[in-house]
mmCIF file of N, CA, C and O in Angstrom:
data_model
loop_
_atom_site.group_PDB
_atom_site.id
_atom_site.type_symbol
_atom_site.label_atom_id
_atom_site.label_comp_id
_atom_site.label_asym_id
_atom_site.label_seq_id
_atom_site.Cartn_x
_atom_site.Cartn_y
_atom_site.Cartn_z
ATOM 1 N N LYS M 1 -3.791 -4.890 -16.370
ATOM 2 C CA LYS M 1 -2.577 -4.446 -17.027
ATOM 3 C C LYS M 1 -2.940 -3.302 -17.964
ATOM 4 O O LYS M 1 -3.848 -3.423 -18.777
ATOM 5 N N LYS M 2 -2.245 -2.183 -17.798
ATOM 6 C CA LYS M 2 -2.459 -1.025 -18.656
ATOM 7 C C LYS M 2 -1.121 -0.343 -18.880
ATOM 8 O O LYS M 2 -0.404 -0.048 -17.917
ATOM 9 N N ASP M 3 -0.790 -0.108 -20.122
ATOM 10 C CA ASP M 3 0.475 0.555 -20.480
ATOM 11 C C ASP M 3 1.688 -0.163 -19.897
ATOM 12 O O ASP M 3 2.651 0.473 -19.477
ATOM 13 N N GLY M 4 1.624 -1.505 -19.819
ATOM 14 C CA GLY M 4 2.748 -2.278 -19.299
ATOM 15 C C GLY M 4 2.902 -2.221 -17.792
ATOM 16 O O GLY M 4 3.942 -2.597 -17.264
ATOM 17 N N LYS M 5 1.891 -1.732 -17.104
ATOM 18 C CA LYS M 5 1.948 -1.645 -15.640
ATOM 19 C C LYS M 5 0.772 -2.402 -15.031
ATOM 20 O O LYS M 5 -0.299 -2.477 -15.606
ATOM 21 N N VAL M 6 1.012 -2.937 -13.852
ATOM 22 C CA VAL M 6 -0.028 -3.604 -13.080
ATOM 23 C C VAL M 6 -0.099 -2.910 -11.726
ATOM 24 O O VAL M 6 0.931 -2.596 -11.124
ATOM 25 N N THR M 7 -1.324 -2.661 -11.259
ATOM 26 C CA THR M 7 -1.519 -2.092 -9.928
ATOM 27 C C THR M 7 -2.316 -3.075 -9.091
ATOM 28 O O THR M 7 -3.381 -3.526 -9.501
ATOM 29 N N LEU M 8 -1.764 -3.406 -7.933
ATOM 30 C CA LEU M 8 -2.439 -4.256 -6.956
ATOM 31 C C LEU M 8 -2.790 -3.398 -5.750
ATOM 32 O O LEU M 8 -1.972 -2.599 -5.303
ATOM 33 N N THR M 9 -3.990 -3.566 -5.245
ATOM 34 C CA THR M 9 -4.417 -2.839 -4.054
ATOM 35 C C THR M 9 -4.881 -3.848 -3.020
ATOM 36 O O THR M 9 -5.611 -4.779 -3.356
ATOM 37 N N ALA M 10 -4.429 -3.674 -1.784
ATOM 38 C CA ALA M 10 -4.797 -4.605 -0.714
ATOM 39 C C ALA M 10 -5.065 -3.830 0.567
ATOM 40 O O ALA M 10 -4.534 -2.745 0.783
ATOM 41 N N ALA M 11 -5.900 -4.407 1.411
ATOM 42 C CA ALA M 11 -6.211 -3.817 2.713
ATOM 43 C C ALA M 11 -5.860 -4.822 3.807
ATOM 44 O O ALA M 11 -6.050 -6.018 3.633
ATOM 45 N N ASN M 12 -5.352 -4.312 4.900
ATOM 46 C CA ASN M 12 -5.102 -5.137 6.076
ATOM 47 C C ASN M 12 -6.090 -4.664 7.148
ATOM 48 O O ASN M 12 -5.948 -3.592 7.712
ATOM 49 N N TYR M 13 -7.093 -5.493 7.392
ATOM 50 C CA TYR M 13 -8.150 -5.126 8.334
ATOM 51 C C TYR M 13 -7.801 -5.429 9.790
ATOM 52 O O TYR M 13 -8.548 -5.060 10.688
ATOM 53 N N SER M 14 -6.677 -6.074 10.026
ATOM 54 C CA SER M 14 -6.294 -6.385 11.400
ATOM 55 C C SER M 14 -6.042 -5.092 12.174
ATOM 56 O O SER M 14 -5.471 -4.133 11.651
ATOM 57 N N LEU M 15 -6.452 -5.076 13.433
ATOM 58 C CA LEU M 15 -6.209 -3.918 14.291
ATOM 59 C C LEU M 15 -4.835 -3.957 14.938
ATOM 60 O O LEU M 15 -4.381 -2.943 15.483
ATOM 61 N N THR M 16 -4.173 -5.118 14.886
ATOM 62 C CA THR M 16 -2.908 -5.249 15.614
ATOM 63 C C THR M 16 -1.761 -5.880 14.817
ATOM 64 O O THR M 16 -0.608 -5.653 15.147
ATOM 65 N N GLU M 17 -2.062 -6.658 13.798
ATOM 66 C CA GLU M 17 -1.022 -7.424 13.114
ATOM 67 C C GLU M 17 -0.678 -6.855 11.742
ATOM 68 O O GLU M 17 -1.565 -6.628 10.916
ATOM 69 N N ASP M 18 0.631 -6.639 11.482
ATOM 70 C CA ASP M 18 1.094 -6.284 10.153
ATOM 71 C C ASP M 18 1.169 -7.562 9.311
ATOM 72 O O ASP M 18 1.246 -8.669 9.858
ATOM 73 N N VAL M 19 1.156 -7.407 7.989
ATOM 74 C CA VAL M 19 1.194 -8.558 7.084
ATOM 75 C C VAL M 19 2.370 -8.406 6.126
ATOM 76 O O VAL M 19 2.543 -7.342 5.518
ATOM 77 N N GLU M 20 3.179 -9.446 6.015
ATOM 78 C CA GLU M 20 4.266 -9.483 5.043
ATOM 79 C C GLU M 20 3.744 -10.105 3.759
ATOM 80 O O GLU M 20 3.115 -11.156 3.792
ATOM 81 N N CYS M 21 3.970 -9.439 2.618
ATOM 82 C CA CYS M 21 3.508 -9.949 1.325
ATOM 83 C C CYS M 21 4.664 -10.010 0.346
ATOM 84 O O CYS M 21 5.502 -9.106 0.320
ATOM 85 N N GLU M 22 4.656 -11.030 -0.469
ATOM 86 C CA GLU M 22 5.633 -11.176 -1.549
ATOM 87 C C GLU M 22 4.855 -11.193 -2.850
ATOM 88 O O GLU M 22 3.931 -11.983 -3.024
ATOM 89 N N ILE M 23 5.223 -10.312 -3.782
ATOM 90 C CA ILE M 23 4.545 -10.237 -5.073
ATOM 91 C C ILE M 23 5.261 -11.144 -6.062
ATOM 92 O O ILE M 23 6.472 -11.040 -6.249
ATOM 93 N N ASP M 24 4.501 -12.021 -6.694
ATOM 94 C CA ASP M 24 5.049 -12.915 -7.714
ATOM 95 C C ASP M 24 3.946 -13.152 -8.741
ATOM 96 O O ASP M 24 2.936 -13.788 -8.434
ATOM 97 N N ILE M 25 4.101 -12.601 -9.923
ATOM 98 C CA ILE M 25 3.088 -12.694 -10.966
ATOM 99 C C ILE M 25 3.353 -13.926 -11.817
ATOM 100 O O ILE M 25 4.442 -14.077 -12.379
ATOM 101 N N LEU M 26 2.366 -14.797 -11.908
ATOM 102 C CA LEU M 26 2.481 -16.019 -12.699
ATOM 103 C C LEU M 26 2.863 -15.663 -14.135
ATOM 104 O O LEU M 26 2.193 -14.877 -14.788
ATOM 105 N N GLY M 27 3.967 -16.217 -14.605
ATOM 106 C CA GLY M 27 4.436 -15.954 -15.956
ATOM 107 C C GLY M 27 5.349 -14.749 -16.067
ATOM 108 O O GLY M 27 6.012 -14.567 -17.077
ATOM 109 N N ALA M 28 5.391 -13.907 -15.056
ATOM 110 C CA ALA M 28 6.238 -12.708 -15.099
ATOM 111 C C ALA M 28 7.254 -12.693 -13.961
ATOM 112 O O ALA M 28 8.239 -11.977 -14.018
ATOM 113 N N GLY M 29 7.014 -13.471 -12.915
ATOM 114 C CA GLY M 29 7.921 -13.502 -11.774
ATOM 115 C C GLY M 29 7.750 -12.292 -10.867
ATOM 116 O O GLY M 29 6.772 -11.563 -10.946
ATOM 117 N N ALA M 30 8.732 -12.080 -10.037
ATOM 118 C CA ALA M 30 8.703 -10.973 -9.076
ATOM 119 C C ALA M 30 9.177 -9.689 -9.752
ATOM 120 O O ALA M 30 10.148 -9.714 -10.505
ATOM 121 N N PRO M 31 8.506 -8.579 -9.516
ATOM 122 C CA PRO M 31 8.949 -7.310 -10.100
ATOM 123 C C PRO M 31 10.274 -6.861 -9.496
ATOM 124 O O PRO M 31 10.568 -7.153 -8.341
ATOM 125 N N GLU M 32 11.075 -6.149 -10.304
ATOM 126 C CA GLU M 32 12.366 -5.653 -9.824
ATOM 127 C C GLU M 32 12.219 -4.413 -8.952
ATOM 128 O O GLU M 32 13.020 -4.168 -8.067
ATOM 129 N N LYS M 33 11.219 -3.601 -9.250
ATOM 130 C CA LYS M 33 10.967 -2.412 -8.424
ATOM 131 C C LYS M 33 9.479 -2.115 -8.442
ATOM 132 O O LYS M 33 8.764 -2.480 -9.375
ATOM 133 N N CYS M 34 9.004 -1.454 -7.401
ATOM 134 C CA CYS M 34 7.581 -1.146 -7.245
ATOM 135 C C CYS M 34 7.416 0.286 -6.766
ATOM 136 O O CYS M 34 8.252 0.803 -6.036
ATOM 137 N N SER M 35 6.308 0.893 -7.161
ATOM 138 C CA SER M 35 5.880 2.161 -6.585
ATOM 139 C C SER M 35 4.782 1.824 -5.585
ATOM 140 O O SER M 35 3.809 1.159 -5.934
ATOM 141 N N VAL M 36 4.959 2.255 -4.355
ATOM 142 C CA VAL M 36 4.044 1.889 -3.276
ATOM 143 C C VAL M 36 3.384 3.146 -2.724
ATOM 144 O O VAL M 36 4.058 4.143 -2.465
ATOM 145 N N THR M 37 2.062 3.106 -2.558
ATOM 146 C CA THR M 37 1.328 4.179 -1.887
ATOM 147 C C THR M 37 0.587 3.552 -0.715
ATOM 148 O O THR M 37 -0.160 2.594 -0.893
ATOM 149 N N LEU M 38 0.831 4.079 0.459
ATOM 150 C CA LEU M 38 0.303 3.520 1.695
ATOM 151 C C LEU M 38 -0.601 4.542 2.378
ATOM 152 O O LEU M 38 -0.241 5.717 2.503
ATOM 153 N N LEU M 39 -1.782 4.092 2.799
ATOM 154 C CA LEU M 39 -2.706 4.957 3.552
ATOM 155 C C LEU M 39 -2.938 4.312 4.913
ATOM 156 O O LEU M 39 -3.523 3.228 5.009
ATOM 157 N N CYS M 40 -2.422 4.967 5.953
ATOM 158 C CA CYS M 40 -2.597 4.449 7.312
ATOM 159 C C CYS M 40 -2.412 5.588 8.305
ATOM 160 O O CYS M 40 -1.993 6.677 7.941
ATOM 161 N N ALA M 41 -2.729 5.311 9.549
ATOM 162 C CA ALA M 41 -2.588 6.293 10.622
ATOM 163 C C ALA M 41 -2.050 5.584 11.858
ATOM 164 O O ALA M 41 -2.042 4.355 11.931
ATOM 165 N N ASN M 42 -1.613 6.351 12.829
ATOM 166 C CA ASN M 42 -1.102 5.767 14.065
ATOM 167 C C ASN M 42 -2.206 5.100 14.883
ATOM 168 O O ASN M 42 -1.963 4.140 15.586
ATOM 169 N N ASP M 43 -3.407 5.644 14.780
ATOM 170 C CA ASP M 43 -4.547 5.135 15.537
ATOM 171 C C ASP M 43 -5.686 4.864 14.563
ATOM 172 O O ASP M 43 -6.010 5.720 13.735
ATOM 173 N N VAL M 44 -6.319 3.711 14.661
ATOM 174 C CA VAL M 44 -7.382 3.328 13.736
ATOM 175 C C VAL M 44 -8.562 4.298 13.791
ATOM 176 O O VAL M 44 -9.326 4.411 12.831
ATOM 177 N N ARG M 45 -8.701 5.037 14.866
ATOM 178 C CA ARG M 45 -9.811 5.989 14.999
ATOM 179 C C ARG M 45 -9.526 7.343 14.336
ATOM 180 O O ARG M 45 -10.416 8.182 14.230
ATOM 181 N N GLU M 46 -8.300 7.566 13.896
ATOM 182 C CA GLU M 46 -7.971 8.833 13.243
ATOM 183 C C GLU M 46 -8.713 8.925 11.913
ATOM 184 O O GLU M 46 -8.904 7.934 11.220
ATOM 185 N N HIS M 47 -9.124 10.145 11.578
ATOM 186 C CA HIS M 47 -9.856 10.355 10.335
ATOM 187 C C HIS M 47 -9.734 11.820 9.918
ATOM 188 O O HIS M 47 -9.372 12.680 10.719
ATOM 189 N N ASN M 48 -10.022 12.070 8.664
ATOM 190 C CA ASN M 48 -10.005 13.439 8.155
ATOM 191 C C ASN M 48 -11.364 14.094 8.386
ATOM 192 O O ASN M 48 -12.397 13.428 8.362
ATOM 193 N N THR M 49 -11.317 15.392 8.611
ATOM 194 C CA THR M 49 -12.537 16.188 8.753
ATOM 195 C C THR M 49 -12.371 17.439 7.890
ATOM 196 O O THR M 49 -11.280 17.708 7.365
ATOM 197 N N PHE M 50 -13.435 18.227 7.773
ATOM 198 C CA PHE M 50 -13.325 19.492 7.046
ATOM 199 C C PHE M 50 -12.353 20.432 7.747
ATOM 200 O O PHE M 50 -11.622 21.176 7.101
ATOM 201 N N ASP M 51 -12.329 20.395 9.071
ATOM 202 C CA ASP M 51 -11.420 21.256 9.832
ATOM 203 C C ASP M 51 -9.980 20.754 9.802
ATOM 204 O O ASP M 51 -9.048 21.552 9.875
ATOM 205 N N GLU M 52 -9.801 19.444 9.744
ATOM 206 C CA GLU M 52 -8.474 18.828 9.710
ATOM 207 C C GLU M 52 -8.416 17.800 8.580
ATOM 208 O O GLU M 52 -8.487 16.594 8.815
ATOM 209 N N PRO M 53 -8.273 18.282 7.333
ATOM 210 C CA PRO M 53 -8.350 17.382 6.180
ATOM 211 C C PRO M 53 -7.095 16.535 5.934
ATOM 212 O O PRO M 53 -7.118 15.656 5.081
ATOM 213 N N ASN M 54 -6.025 16.779 6.663
ATOM 214 C CA ASN M 54 -4.773 16.057 6.418
ATOM 215 C C ASN M 54 -4.326 15.194 7.595
ATOM 216 O O ASN M 54 -3.136 14.924 7.745
ATOM 217 N N THR M 55 -5.261 14.761 8.409
ATOM 218 C CA THR M 55 -4.906 13.884 9.531
ATOM 219 C C THR M 55 -4.379 12.556 9.012
ATOM 220 O O THR M 55 -3.380 12.037 9.492
ATOM 221 N N VAL M 56 -5.050 12.004 8.024
ATOM 222 C CA VAL M 56 -4.623 10.749 7.398
ATOM 223 C C VAL M 56 -4.311 11.062 5.936
ATOM 224 O O VAL M 56 -5.198 11.472 5.189
ATOM 225 N N THR M 57 -3.046 10.898 5.549
ATOM 226 C CA THR M 57 -2.631 11.195 4.182
ATOM 227 C C THR M 57 -1.820 10.030 3.623
ATOM 228 O O THR M 57 -1.179 9.295 4.374
ATOM 229 N N PRO M 58 -1.837 9.857 2.314
ATOM 230 C CA PRO M 58 -1.058 8.773 1.717
ATOM 231 C C PRO M 58 0.438 9.077 1.768
ATOM 232 O O PRO M 58 0.859 10.235 1.725
ATOM 233 N N THR M 59 1.216 8.010 1.862
ATOM 234 C CA THR M 59 2.669 8.082 1.807
ATOM 235 C C THR M 59 3.115 7.264 0.607
ATOM 236 O O THR M 59 2.701 6.106 0.468
ATOM 237 N N ALA M 60 3.929 7.848 -0.248
ATOM 238 C CA ALA M 60 4.402 7.138 -1.442
ATOM 239 C C ALA M 60 5.903 6.922 -1.349
ATOM 240 O O ALA M 60 6.639 7.774 -0.843
ATOM 241 N N TYR M 61 6.335 5.757 -1.833
ATOM 242 C CA TYR M 61 7.768 5.473 -1.877
ATOM 243 C C TYR M 61 8.048 4.422 -2.949
ATOM 244 O O TYR M 61 7.147 3.741 -3.426
ATOM 245 N N GLU M 62 9.309 4.319 -3.333
ATOM 246 C CA GLU M 62 9.755 3.313 -4.294
ATOM 247 C C GLU M 62 10.401 2.167 -3.521
ATOM 248 O O GLU M 62 11.083 2.389 -2.525
ATOM 249 N N SER M 63 10.178 0.960 -3.994
ATOM 250 C CA SER M 63 10.769 -0.213 -3.359
ATOM 251 C C SER M 63 11.529 -1.017 -4.401
ATOM 252 O O SER M 63 11.056 -1.194 -5.525
ATOM 253 N N SER M 64 12.697 -1.481 -4.048
ATOM 254 C CA SER M 64 13.484 -2.314 -4.957
ATOM 255 C C SER M 64 13.259 -3.796 -4.658
ATOM 256 O O SER M 64 13.980 -4.652 -5.146
ATOM 257 N N SER M 65 12.242 -4.070 -3.878
ATOM 258 C CA SER M 65 11.941 -5.441 -3.471
ATOM 259 C C SER M 65 10.499 -5.781 -3.816
ATOM 260 O O SER M 65 9.624 -4.911 -3.833
ATOM 261 N N ALA M 66 10.241 -7.057 -4.083
ATOM 262 C CA ALA M 66 8.879 -7.522 -4.339
ATOM 263 C C ALA M 66 8.200 -7.909 -3.031
ATOM 264 O O ALA M 66 7.079 -8.381 -3.025
ATOM 265 N N SER M 67 8.881 -7.694 -1.920
ATOM 266 C CA SER M 67 8.337 -8.005 -0.603
ATOM 267 C C SER M 67 7.960 -6.700 0.091
ATOM 268 O O SER M 67 8.772 -5.780 0.178
ATOM 269 N N ILE M 68 6.702 -6.601 0.534
ATOM 270 C CA ILE M 68 6.254 -5.396 1.222
ATOM 271 C C ILE M 68 5.553 -5.772 2.519
ATOM 272 O O ILE M 68 5.059 -6.883 2.666
ATOM 273 N N THR M 69 5.542 -4.827 3.435
ATOM 274 C CA THR M 69 4.806 -4.989 4.684
ATOM 275 C C THR M 69 3.572 -4.111 4.620
ATOM 276 O O THR M 69 3.665 -2.915 4.333
ATOM 277 N N ILE M 70 2.411 -4.712 4.890
ATOM 278 C CA ILE M 70 1.163 -3.950 4.957
ATOM 279 C C ILE M 70 0.858 -3.751 6.437
ATOM 280 O O ILE M 70 0.533 -4.700 7.142
ATOM 281 N N PRO M 71 0.995 -2.518 6.931
ATOM 282 C CA PRO M 71 0.738 -2.274 8.349
ATOM 283 C C PRO M 71 -0.723 -2.558 8.723
ATOM 284 O O PRO M 71 -1.606 -2.527 7.863
ATOM 285 N N HIS M 72 -0.942 -2.808 10.002
ATOM 286 C CA HIS M 72 -2.311 -3.035 10.465
ATOM 287 C C HIS M 72 -3.176 -1.822 10.150
ATOM 288 O O HIS M 72 -2.696 -0.695 10.074
ATOM 289 N N SER M 73 -4.431 -2.062 9.899
ATOM 290 C CA SER M 73 -5.426 -1.006 9.647
ATOM 291 C C SER M 73 -5.000 -0.071 8.520
ATOM 292 O O SER M 73 -5.038 1.150 8.664
ATOM 293 N N SER M 74 -4.581 -0.643 7.393
ATOM 294 C CA SER M 74 -4.102 0.198 6.303
ATOM 295 C C SER M 74 -4.556 -0.338 4.942
ATOM 296 O O SER M 74 -5.039 -1.451 4.815
ATOM 297 N N ILE M 75 -4.345 0.509 3.944
ATOM 298 C CA ILE M 75 -4.572 0.150 2.545
ATOM 299 C C ILE M 75 -3.289 0.472 1.799
ATOM 300 O O ILE M 75 -2.670 1.527 2.022
ATOM 301 N N VAL M 76 -2.891 -0.425 0.905
ATOM 302 C CA VAL M 76 -1.668 -0.214 0.132
ATOM 303 C C VAL M 76 -1.965 -0.453 -1.341
ATOM 304 O O VAL M 76 -2.756 -1.320 -1.706
ATOM 305 N N SER M 77 -1.345 0.370 -2.185
ATOM 306 C CA SER M 77 -1.433 0.215 -3.626
ATOM 307 C C SER M 77 -0.004 0.051 -4.148
ATOM 308 O O SER M 77 0.867 0.859 -3.821
ATOM 309 N N VAL M 78 0.218 -1.000 -4.940
ATOM 310 C CA VAL M 78 1.558 -1.290 -5.467
ATOM 311 C C VAL M 78 1.465 -1.319 -6.992
ATOM 312 O O VAL M 78 0.633 -2.049 -7.555
ATOM 313 N N THR M 79 2.297 -0.540 -7.655
ATOM 314 C CA THR M 79 2.330 -0.492 -9.118
ATOM 315 C C THR M 79 3.713 -0.905 -9.593
ATOM 316 O O THR M 79 4.726 -0.459 -9.057
ATOM 317 N N PHE M 80 3.739 -1.776 -10.618
ATOM 318 C CA PHE M 80 5.018 -2.232 -11.152
ATOM 319 C C PHE M 80 4.886 -2.530 -12.632
ATOM 320 O O PHE M 80 3.790 -2.707 -13.160
ATOM 321 N N ASP M 81 6.033 -2.563 -13.321
ATOM 322 C CA ASP M 81 6.090 -2.848 -14.748
ATOM 323 C C ASP M 81 6.044 -4.360 -14.993
ATOM 324 O O ASP M 81 6.619 -5.122 -14.226
ATOM 325 N N VAL M 82 5.363 -4.749 -16.059
ATOM 326 C CA VAL M 82 5.366 -6.143 -16.513
ATOM 327 C C VAL M 82 5.551 -6.140 -18.020
ATOM 328 O O VAL M 82 5.224 -5.180 -18.706
ATOM 329 N N GLU M 83 6.082 -7.222 -18.511
ATOM 330 C CA GLU M 83 6.273 -7.355 -19.964
ATOM 331 C C GLU M 83 5.175 -8.160 -20.579
ATOM 332 O O GLU M 83 4.499 -8.906 -19.971
#
């Protein structure tokens, strides 16, 4: 917890299965909104190179739900306010 915010980072190592997650902080409950940053690609073999540095780029969005989907072969960072 820093400046009233908590950041959770998770990885889904599955090559085929997405994961549904529900955030619920003991003593604080579910957050009302979250900032989500997702790093994934269409193919697990995709990667950045010096010639093509933007093949895999993060996608950021706001969510009004404490429930998120972590796609297969991805990393997600979720930031939300806590009291």
